[in-house]
Coordinates of C-alpha atoms in Angstrom, one line a residue:
X299 CA 108.4 43.0 196.8
X300 CA 109.2 46.6 197.7
X301 CA 107.5 49.2 197.7
X302 CA 106.6 53.3 199.8
X303 CA 104.7 53.8 202.0
X304 CA 101.6 55.1 199.6
X305 CA 100.5 54.7 196.5
X306 CA 102.4 56.6 194.7
X307 CA 105.2 59.3 195.5
X308 CA 105.1 62.0 192.2
X309 CA 106.0 65.6 194.7
X310 CA 104.4 68.1 194.8
X311 CA 101.6 69.8 192.7
X312 CA 99.9 72.6 191.4
X313 CA 101.0 76.1 189.7
X314 CA 103.9 77.1 190.6
X315 CA 103.7 80.8 191.8
X316 CA 106.4 83.2 191.7
X317 CA 107.8 85.9 193.9
X318 CA 107.2 88.3 192.3
X319 CA 110.6 90.5 193.0
X320 CA 112.4 87.3 191.7
X321 CA 111.0 87.3 188.6
X322 CA 112.2 91.3 187.5
X323 CA 115.6 90.1 188.3
X324 CA 115.6 87.1 186.4
X325 CA 114.1 88.7 183.2
X326 CA 117.0 91.4 184.0
X327 CA 120.1 89.1 184.8
X328 CA 119.5 85.2 183.6
X329 CA 119.1 84.6 179.9
X330 CA 121.3 83.1 177.7
X331 CA 121.9 84.4 174.7
X332 CA 122.8 82.8 171.0
X333 CA 126.4 84.1 171.4
X334 CA 126.6 81.5 174.7
X335 CA 125.4 78.3 172.9
X336 CA 127.6 78.8 169.3
X337 CA 130.6 79.2 172.0
X338 CA 129.3 76.4 173.8
X339 CA 128.3 74.1 171.1
X340 CA 132.5 73.5 169.5
X341 CA 132.9 70.9 171.8
X342 CA 134.2 68.0 169.7
X343 CA 131.5 64.8 170.5
X344 CA 132.7 62.7 168.1
X345 CA 135.9 59.5 168.6
X346 CA 138.3 61.5 166.4
X347 CA 137.5 64.8 168.7
X348 CA 139.5 62.7 171.5
X349 CA 141.9 63.0 173.4
X350 CA 144.5 59.8 173.8
X351 CA 143.1 59.9 177.3
X352 CA 140.0 59.7 176.7
X353 CA 140.3 57.5 174.1
X354 CA 141.7 55.3 176.3
X355 CA 138.9 55.4 178.8
X356 CA 136.2 55.4 175.4
X357 CA 137.9 52.5 174.1
X358 CA 137.4 51.1 178.4
X359 CA 133.8 52.3 178.6
X360 CA 133.3 50.3 174.7
X361 CA 134.4 47.2 176.0
X362 CA 131.8 47.8 179.3
X363 CA 129.5 48.5 177.3
X364 CA 129.3 46.2 174.9
X365 CA 129.2 43.4 177.9
X366 CA 126.8 45.0 181.0
X367 CA 124.3 46.0 178.3
X368 CA 122.8 43.2 176.8
X369 CA 122.6 41.6 180.4
X370 CA 121.6 44.2 182.0
X371 CA 119.1 45.3 179.6
X372 CA 117.6 41.9 179.0
X373 CA 117.0 41.9 182.8
X374 CA 115.8 45.1 183.4
X375 CA 113.1 45.2 180.5
X376 CA 112.1 41.7 181.7
X377 CA 111.2 42.8 184.9
X378 CA 109.4 45.7 183.2
X379 CA 107.4 43.3 181.4
X380 CA 106.5 41.5 184.4
X381 CA 105.1 44.9 186.2
X382 CA 102.7 45.3 182.8
X383 CA 101.8 42.2 183.6
X384 CA 100.6 42.4 186.6
X385 CA 98.9 45.1 185.8
X386 CA 97.1 43.4 182.8
X387 CA 98.7 46.5 180.4
X388 CA 96.7 49.1 182.1
X389 CA 97.2 52.1 184.4
X390 CA 100.8 53.2 186.0
X391 CA 103.4 51.7 186.7
X392 CA 103.6 49.8 190.2
X393 CA 99.3 50.0 190.0
X394 CA 98.9 45.9 189.3
X395 CA 98.5 43.4 192.2
X396 CA 101.2 43.0 193.4
X397 CA 102.4 46.3 194.6
X398 CA 98.7 47.1 195.5
X399 CA 99.0 43.6 198.0
X400 CA 102.8 45.0 198.9
X401 CA 101.8 48.8 199.2
X402 CA 98.9 46.5 201.3
X403 CA 100.7 44.7 203.3
X404 CA 102.3 47.7 204.9
X405 CA 99.2 50.1 205.8
X406 CA 99.1 47.3 207.7
X407 CA 102.1 46.1 209.4
X408 CA 103.1 49.8 210.3
X409 CA 101.7 50.5 213.5
X410 CA 103.5 47.6 214.9
X411 CA 106.4 48.3 212.4
X412 CA 106.5 51.8 213.0
X413 CA 108.0 51.9 216.9
X414 CA 111.2 49.9 215.3
X415 CA 112.4 53.1 213.3
X416 CA 113.4 56.3 214.9
X417 CA 110.4 58.2 211.7
X418 CA 107.3 56.6 212.3
X419 CA 107.5 57.3 207.7
X420 CA 110.6 54.8 207.9
X421 CA 108.3 51.3 209.3
X422 CA 108.5 50.6 205.4
X423 CA 111.3 49.5 205.9
X424 CA 111.2 47.0 207.6
X425 CA 109.9 44.9 205.1
X426 CA 111.7 46.6 203.0
X427 CA 115.0 44.8 204.8
X428 CA 113.0 41.1 206.0
X429 CA 112.4 41.3 201.9
X430 CA 115.9 41.9 201.0
X431 CA 117.6 40.5 203.7
X432 CA 116.6 37.4 204.2
X433 CA 113.6 36.1 200.7
X434 CA 116.1 37.2 198.2
X435 CA 119.5 35.8 199.9
X436 CA 116.8 33.0 200.9
X437 CA 116.6 32.9 196.4
X438 CA 120.1 33.2 196.4
X439 CA 121.6 29.8 198.2
X440 CA 118.8 28.0 196.9
X441 CA 120.2 28.6 193.2
X442 CA 123.7 28.6 194.6
X443 CA 122.4 25.1 196.3
X444 CA 121.2 24.3 193.2
X445 CA 124.4 25.0 191.1
X446 CA 126.1 22.8 193.1
X447 CA 124.2 19.5 192.7
X448 CA 123.1 20.4 189.7
X449 CA 125.3 22.3 188.0
X450 CA 125.2 25.8 186.0
X451 CA 121.5 26.3 184.8
X452 CA 121.0 29.5 182.9
X453 CA 117.4 29.9 182.7
X454 CA 117.4 29.5 186.9
X455 CA 120.2 33.0 187.0
X456 CA 118.2 34.9 184.5
X457 CA 114.9 34.1 186.9
X458 CA 117.0 35.0 190.0
X459 CA 118.6 38.3 188.7
X460 CA 114.8 39.3 187.6
X461 CA 113.0 38.2 191.1
X462 CA 115.9 40.0 192.6
X463 CA 115.4 42.5 190.9
X464 CA 111.7 43.0 190.8
X465 CA 108.8 44.7 188.8
X466 CA 109.9 47.1 187.7
X467 CA 113.6 46.7 189.0
X468 CA 111.3 48.3 192.2
X469 CA 113.8 46.2 194.8
X470 CA 116.7 47.4 192.8
X471 CA 115.5 50.9 193.8
X472 CA 114.4 50.5 196.9
X473 CA 118.4 48.9 197.5
X474 CA 120.3 51.6 196.3
X475 CA 117.9 54.6 197.7
X476 CA 117.7 52.7 201.4
X477 CA 122.4 52.6 200.6
X478 CA 122.4 56.0 200.2
X479 CA 119.4 57.1 202.9
X480 CA 121.6 55.6 205.0
X481 CA 125.1 56.6 204.6
X482 CA 123.4 59.7 205.4
X483 CA 122.0 58.5 208.3
X484 CA 124.3 59.5 211.3
X485 CA 121.9 57.6 214.1
X486 CA 120.5 54.8 211.7
X487 CA 117.2 54.2 210.8
X488 CA 116.4 51.9 213.1
X489 CA 115.6 52.3 217.0
X490 CA 116.7 50.9 219.9
X491 CA 118.5 46.8 220.4
X492 CA 118.2 46.3 216.5
X493 CA 120.2 49.7 215.3
X494 CA 123.6 47.5 216.2
X495 CA 121.9 44.6 214.0
X496 CA 120.1 47.1 210.6
X497 CA 122.2 50.1 211.1
X498 CA 123.5 49.2 208.7
X499 CA 121.9 46.6 207.0
X500 CA 120.8 47.8 203.1
X501 CA 124.8 48.3 202.9
X502 CA 127.0 45.4 204.7
X503 CA 124.2 43.1 203.4
X504 CA 121.7 43.1 201.4
X505 CA 124.0 44.8 198.9
X506 CA 125.9 41.9 198.4
X507 CA 123.3 40.9 196.0
X508 CA 123.0 44.2 194.7
X509 CA 126.2 44.6 193.2
X510 CA 127.0 47.2 196.7
X511 CA 130.4 47.5 198.0
X512 CA 129.5 48.4 201.2
X513 CA 131.8 51.5 201.8
X514 CA 131.5 52.7 198.2
X515 CA 128.1 54.8 200.2
X516 CA 129.6 55.2 203.9
X517 CA 133.0 56.8 202.7
X518 CA 133.1 57.3 198.5
X519 CA 129.7 58.8 198.0
X520 CA 129.1 60.6 201.6
X521 CA 132.1 62.0 202.2
X522 CA 134.2 62.9 198.4
X523 CA 130.6 63.8 196.7
X524 CA 129.2 65.8 198.5
X525 CA 132.7 67.2 199.7
X526 CA 133.1 68.0 196.3
X527 CA 130.0 68.7 194.6
X528 CA 131.0 67.1 190.8
X529 CA 134.5 69.7 190.4
X530 CA 137.4 68.2 189.4
X531 CA 137.9 65.8 192.7
X532 CA 134.9 64.7 192.8
X533 CA 135.5 61.1 191.3
X534 CA 132.5 60.8 190.0
X535 CA 132.5 64.2 188.8
X536 CA 130.7 64.1 184.5
X537 CA 132.0 68.1 184.3
X538 CA 135.0 67.6 182.2
X539 CA 132.7 67.2 179.3
X540 CA 130.1 67.8 177.4
X541 CA 126.7 65.8 178.7
X542 CA 124.9 65.8 175.2
X543 CA 126.6 62.8 173.6
X544 CA 127.4 59.5 173.9
X545 CA 130.8 58.7 173.0
X546 CA 131.4 60.8 176.1
X547 CA 129.0 59.2 178.3
X548 CA 131.3 56.0 177.2
X549 CA 134.5 57.3 178.2
X550 CA 132.0 58.0 181.2
X551 CA 131.8 54.5 182.1
X552 CA 135.0 53.9 183.5
X553 CA 134.7 56.1 185.6
X554 CA 131.9 54.7 186.8
X555 CA 133.1 51.2 187.3
X556 CA 136.6 52.5 189.4
X557 CA 134.7 54.6 191.5
X558 CA 131.9 51.7 191.9
X559 CA 134.7 48.9 192.9
X560 CA 136.3 52.2 195.8
X561 CA 139.8 52.8 193.3
X562 CA 139.3 56.1 192.3
X563 CA 137.6 56.6 195.8
X564 CA 140.6 55.6 197.8
X565 CA 143.1 57.5 195.3
X566 CA 141.8 60.6 196.6
X567 CA 141.3 60.2 200.2
X568 CA 144.8 58.9 200.4
X569 CA 145.6 62.6 198.4
X570 CA 144.0 64.5 200.8
X571 CA 145.7 62.5 203.2
X572 CA 142.7 60.8 205.0
X573 CA 144.2 58.0 205.5
X574 CA 141.9 55.8 208.2
X575 CA 139.1 57.1 205.4
X576 CA 140.8 55.4 202.5
X577 CA 141.3 52.4 205.3
X578 CA 137.7 51.5 205.9
X579 CA 137.1 52.1 202.0
X580 CA 139.5 49.3 201.5
X581 CA 137.9 46.6 204.2
X582 CA 134.0 47.3 202.3
X583 CA 136.5 46.0 199.6
X584 CA 138.0 43.1 200.8
X585 CA 134.3 42.5 202.3
X586 CA 132.0 42.9 198.6
X587 CA 135.4 40.3 197.5
X588 CA 135.9 38.3 200.1
X589 CA 132.7 37.2 199.8
X590 CA 132.9 36.7 196.0
X591 CA 136.2 34.7 196.5
X592 CA 134.3 32.7 198.5
X593 CA 131.7 31.3 196.1
X594 CA 134.8 31.3 193.8
X595 CA 136.3 28.1 195.9
X596 CA 132.4 26.6 195.7
X597 CA 131.4 27.4 191.6
X598 CA 133.2 29.8 189.6
X599 CA 130.5 30.6 187.0
X600 CA 128.3 31.3 190.4
X601 CA 130.2 33.5 191.0
X602 CA 130.2 35.6 188.0
X603 CA 127.1 35.3 187.3
X604 CA 124.8 35.6 190.7
X605 CA 127.5 37.9 192.1
X606 CA 129.6 39.2 190.4
X607 CA 126.9 40.3 187.6
X608 CA 124.8 42.7 190.1
X609 CA 128.6 44.8 190.4
X610 CA 128.4 45.1 186.4
X611 CA 124.9 45.8 187.0
X612 CA 125.3 48.4 190.1
X613 CA 127.6 50.6 187.4
X614 CA 126.0 51.3 184.1
X615 CA 122.7 52.0 186.2
X616 CA 124.4 54.3 188.8
X617 CA 126.0 55.7 185.3
X618 CA 123.4 56.9 183.8
X619 CA 121.4 58.1 186.6
X620 CA 124.1 60.4 187.9
X621 CA 124.9 61.5 184.5
X622 CA 120.9 62.9 185.0
X623 CA 121.5 63.9 188.5
X624 CA 124.7 66.2 187.6
X625 CA 124.5 66.5 184.2
X626 CA 123.9 70.3 183.9
X627 CA 126.1 72.9 184.9
X628 CA 125.8 77.0 185.2
X629 CA 128.3 78.6 183.6
X630 CA 128.5 81.5 185.7
X631 CA 129.1 79.7 188.8
X632 CA 129.3 75.7 188.5
X633 CA 129.3 75.0 192.7
X634 CA 125.1 76.5 191.7
X635 CA 123.6 73.8 193.5
X636 CA 120.5 74.7 191.9
X637 CA 121.4 74.8 188.2
X638 CA 124.0 72.2 189.2
X639 CA 121.6 69.1 190.1
X640 CA 118.2 68.1 189.1
X641 CA 114.6 68.5 190.7
X642 CA 111.5 66.5 189.0
X643 CA 108.6 67.5 189.6
X644 CA 105.3 64.9 189.0
X645 CA 107.4 62.0 188.2
X646 CA 106.0 59.0 188.1
X647 CA 108.1 57.0 190.4
X648 CA 109.4 59.6 193.1
X649 CA 111.2 56.9 195.4
X650 CA 111.3 58.5 199.7
X651 CA 111.8 61.8 197.6
X652 CA 114.9 60.7 195.6
X653 CA 113.7 63.1 192.6
X654 CA 114.7 66.3 195.3
X655 CA 118.1 66.1 194.0
X656 CA 118.5 69.6 194.9
X657 CA 117.2 69.3 198.5
X658 CA 119.8 67.0 199.4
X659 CA 122.8 68.8 198.0
X660 CA 121.3 71.2 199.9
X661 CA 120.3 69.8 203.2
X662 CA 122.3 66.0 202.7
X663 CA 121.5 64.9 206.8
X664 CA 118.0 65.4 206.2
X665 CA 115.5 62.8 206.5
X666 CA 114.0 62.2 203.2
X667 CA 110.0 62.6 204.3
X668 CA 111.0 66.6 204.8
X669 CA 112.5 67.0 201.0
X670 CA 109.1 68.5 200.7
X671 CA 108.7 70.4 203.3
X672 CA 112.0 71.7 202.6
X673 CA 111.2 71.9 198.6
X674 CA 108.0 74.2 199.2
X675 CA 110.2 76.1 201.6
X676 CA 112.6 77.5 199.0
X677 CA 111.0 77.4 196.4
X678 CA 108.9 80.1 198.6
X679 CA 112.6 81.7 198.8
X680 CA 113.1 81.9 195.7
X681 CA 115.7 80.2 196.0
X682 CA 115.0 78.1 192.5
X683 CA 114.4 81.0 190.4
X684 CA 117.5 82.8 190.8
X685 CA 119.2 80.5 188.0
X686 CA 116.7 79.6 187.4
X687 CA 117.7 75.7 189.1
X688 CA 117.6 72.8 186.2
X689 CA 114.0 71.6 186.7
X690 CA 111.5 69.1 185.1
X691 CA 108.3 67.6 185.0
X692 CA 106.4 64.4 184.6
X693 CA 109.2 62.8 183.2
X694 CA 112.1 60.2 185.2
X695 CA 115.7 60.0 185.1
X696 CA 116.7 57.2 183.1
X697 CA 114.2 59.1 179.6
X698 CA 116.5 62.0 180.7
X699 CA 119.1 60.2 180.4
X700 CA 118.5 59.4 176.8
X701 CA 117.7 62.2 176.1
X702 CA 120.3 64.2 177.0
X703 CA 122.8 61.3 175.3
X704 CA 120.7 62.0 171.8
X705 CA 120.3 65.2 172.0
X706 CA 116.8 65.2 172.2
X707 CA 116.4 69.8 173.3
X708 CA 113.0 69.9 172.2
X709 CA 112.0 67.0 173.8
X710 CA 113.9 67.8 176.6
X711 CA 112.7 71.9 176.5
X712 CA 109.3 70.1 176.1
X713 CA 109.6 69.1 179.9
X714 CA 111.4 71.6 181.6
X715 CA 109.8 74.0 184.2
X716 CA 111.1 77.7 184.1
X717 CA 110.1 78.7 188.3
X718 CA 109.2 82.3 186.9
X719 CA 106.8 80.8 183.6
X720 CA 108.7 83.8 181.5
X721 CA 111.5 81.4 178.8
X722 CA 110.1 80.8 175.2
X723 CA 110.6 76.9 174.3
X724 CA 114.2 78.4 171.9
X725 CA 115.1 80.4 175.4
X726 CA 114.4 76.9 177.4
X727 CA 116.8 75.0 174.1
X728 CA 119.6 77.3 174.8
X729 CA 119.5 77.5 178.0
X730 CA 119.3 73.4 178.4
X731 CA 122.4 73.6 175.8
X732 CA 124.6 75.9 177.7
X733 CA 124.1 73.6 180.8
X734 CA 125.0 71.0 179.3
X735 CA 128.3 71.9 177.1
X736 CA 130.1 74.5 180.2
X737 CA 133.1 72.1 181.2
X738 CA 133.7 73.2 184.5
X739 CA 137.3 71.1 184.5
X740 CA 139.8 68.9 181.7
X741 CA 140.9 69.9 178.1
X742 CA 137.3 71.1 176.9
X743 CA 136.6 74.1 180.3
X744 CA 135.3 76.8 178.8
X745 CA 133.7 78.4 181.8
X746 CA 134.8 82.2 181.8
X747 CA 135.1 82.3 185.6
X748 CA 138.6 82.3 187.0
X749 CA 138.2 79.2 189.7
X750 CA 140.0 79.1 193.0
X751 CA 139.7 76.8 195.9
X752 CA 137.7 72.7 195.9
X753 CA 137.2 74.1 192.3
X754 CA 141.0 73.2 191.5
X755 CA 141.6 70.1 190.4
X756 CA 145.6 69.5 193.0

């Protein structure tokens, strides 16, 4: 099982004091009026309100959801049940025997492995590589052997995917988190002779068993997403539709799918005349689908259910995650990172400080260990107060996803944290509606400001 270096990373704790000058400024300038909310509320969220192109997206989204939801939800639910059984249905997630043992192993091996990594805090990642890069592939190829010898067994396949995801799908979480960290690490996680061998181990080896096309993080995410930051030319942009609608999420799913298989990213790099990057994207695509095709030559069912199923899992789960991380917009400045990226404080599971998503966008190359100190620094300087930033407490990304698409504004407001301490519950609801319903581009663009530069779709 994969777990982090400490018991449960829950972010910065305690009371948040507000610098008085910033508090006064936000009182004067940052209130959201009912009139603005009413204007932004004029949005079609039903199928009949979609444009012809969006209807095509919706049909594609329904098809993807019909296929992916039962398969992904079943395995994810089984991993959550596994974790609950492991802790006897008591305590918090990851408090059970398996993760207690995994954390003990991390503590005992840290003195040995710290010499293998550039940052001592990353010593536990070597254990993740051993588990995800050796044990999981070992189980994969054992299932491959069994399938060749005895035919496809759906029960074995289901058991493998639950094992692959790990209790509370933490193997999935640490795989994708470190694919993400790896693509932002210029020098790599490891040091010495290990670095050339393991510098891209998550994206180019471990990711094969988790539906990751290796170049999607290294180029699609690191270059396109961080360059355009949820704007019109970000191929993963959520900002052309109100995010408090399940219908709109279904329209978004094909966009996530085309990103996951590198189609839209390659196209955007060609538009940007970054031909070498487009070539590397295609090489990553060939690497992944070459692996799938090789398996297909031996056993088609195995290739479909063992190798391609994780790609569908990638599409659905990462679509939910991105819908939350970039679901909110400042209607006066859509490039405002503090409003446009979410910060979650005191979340139950904060894998390698991913809940400080604003910090990641402000300092994309910063090591995860510095996210909490950078948050404290920026917070003390009042940077989170001006918008104010989109912040929530004691929640997690999947809970927020369901609250968003169901329009549960009361519950979102209960979790919303105002760093200035001046918004009422009603103020928070108004702010949430405005931020979720602001559209940066597309047929529902409702910004009152003039757009220029990278904000304008080419």
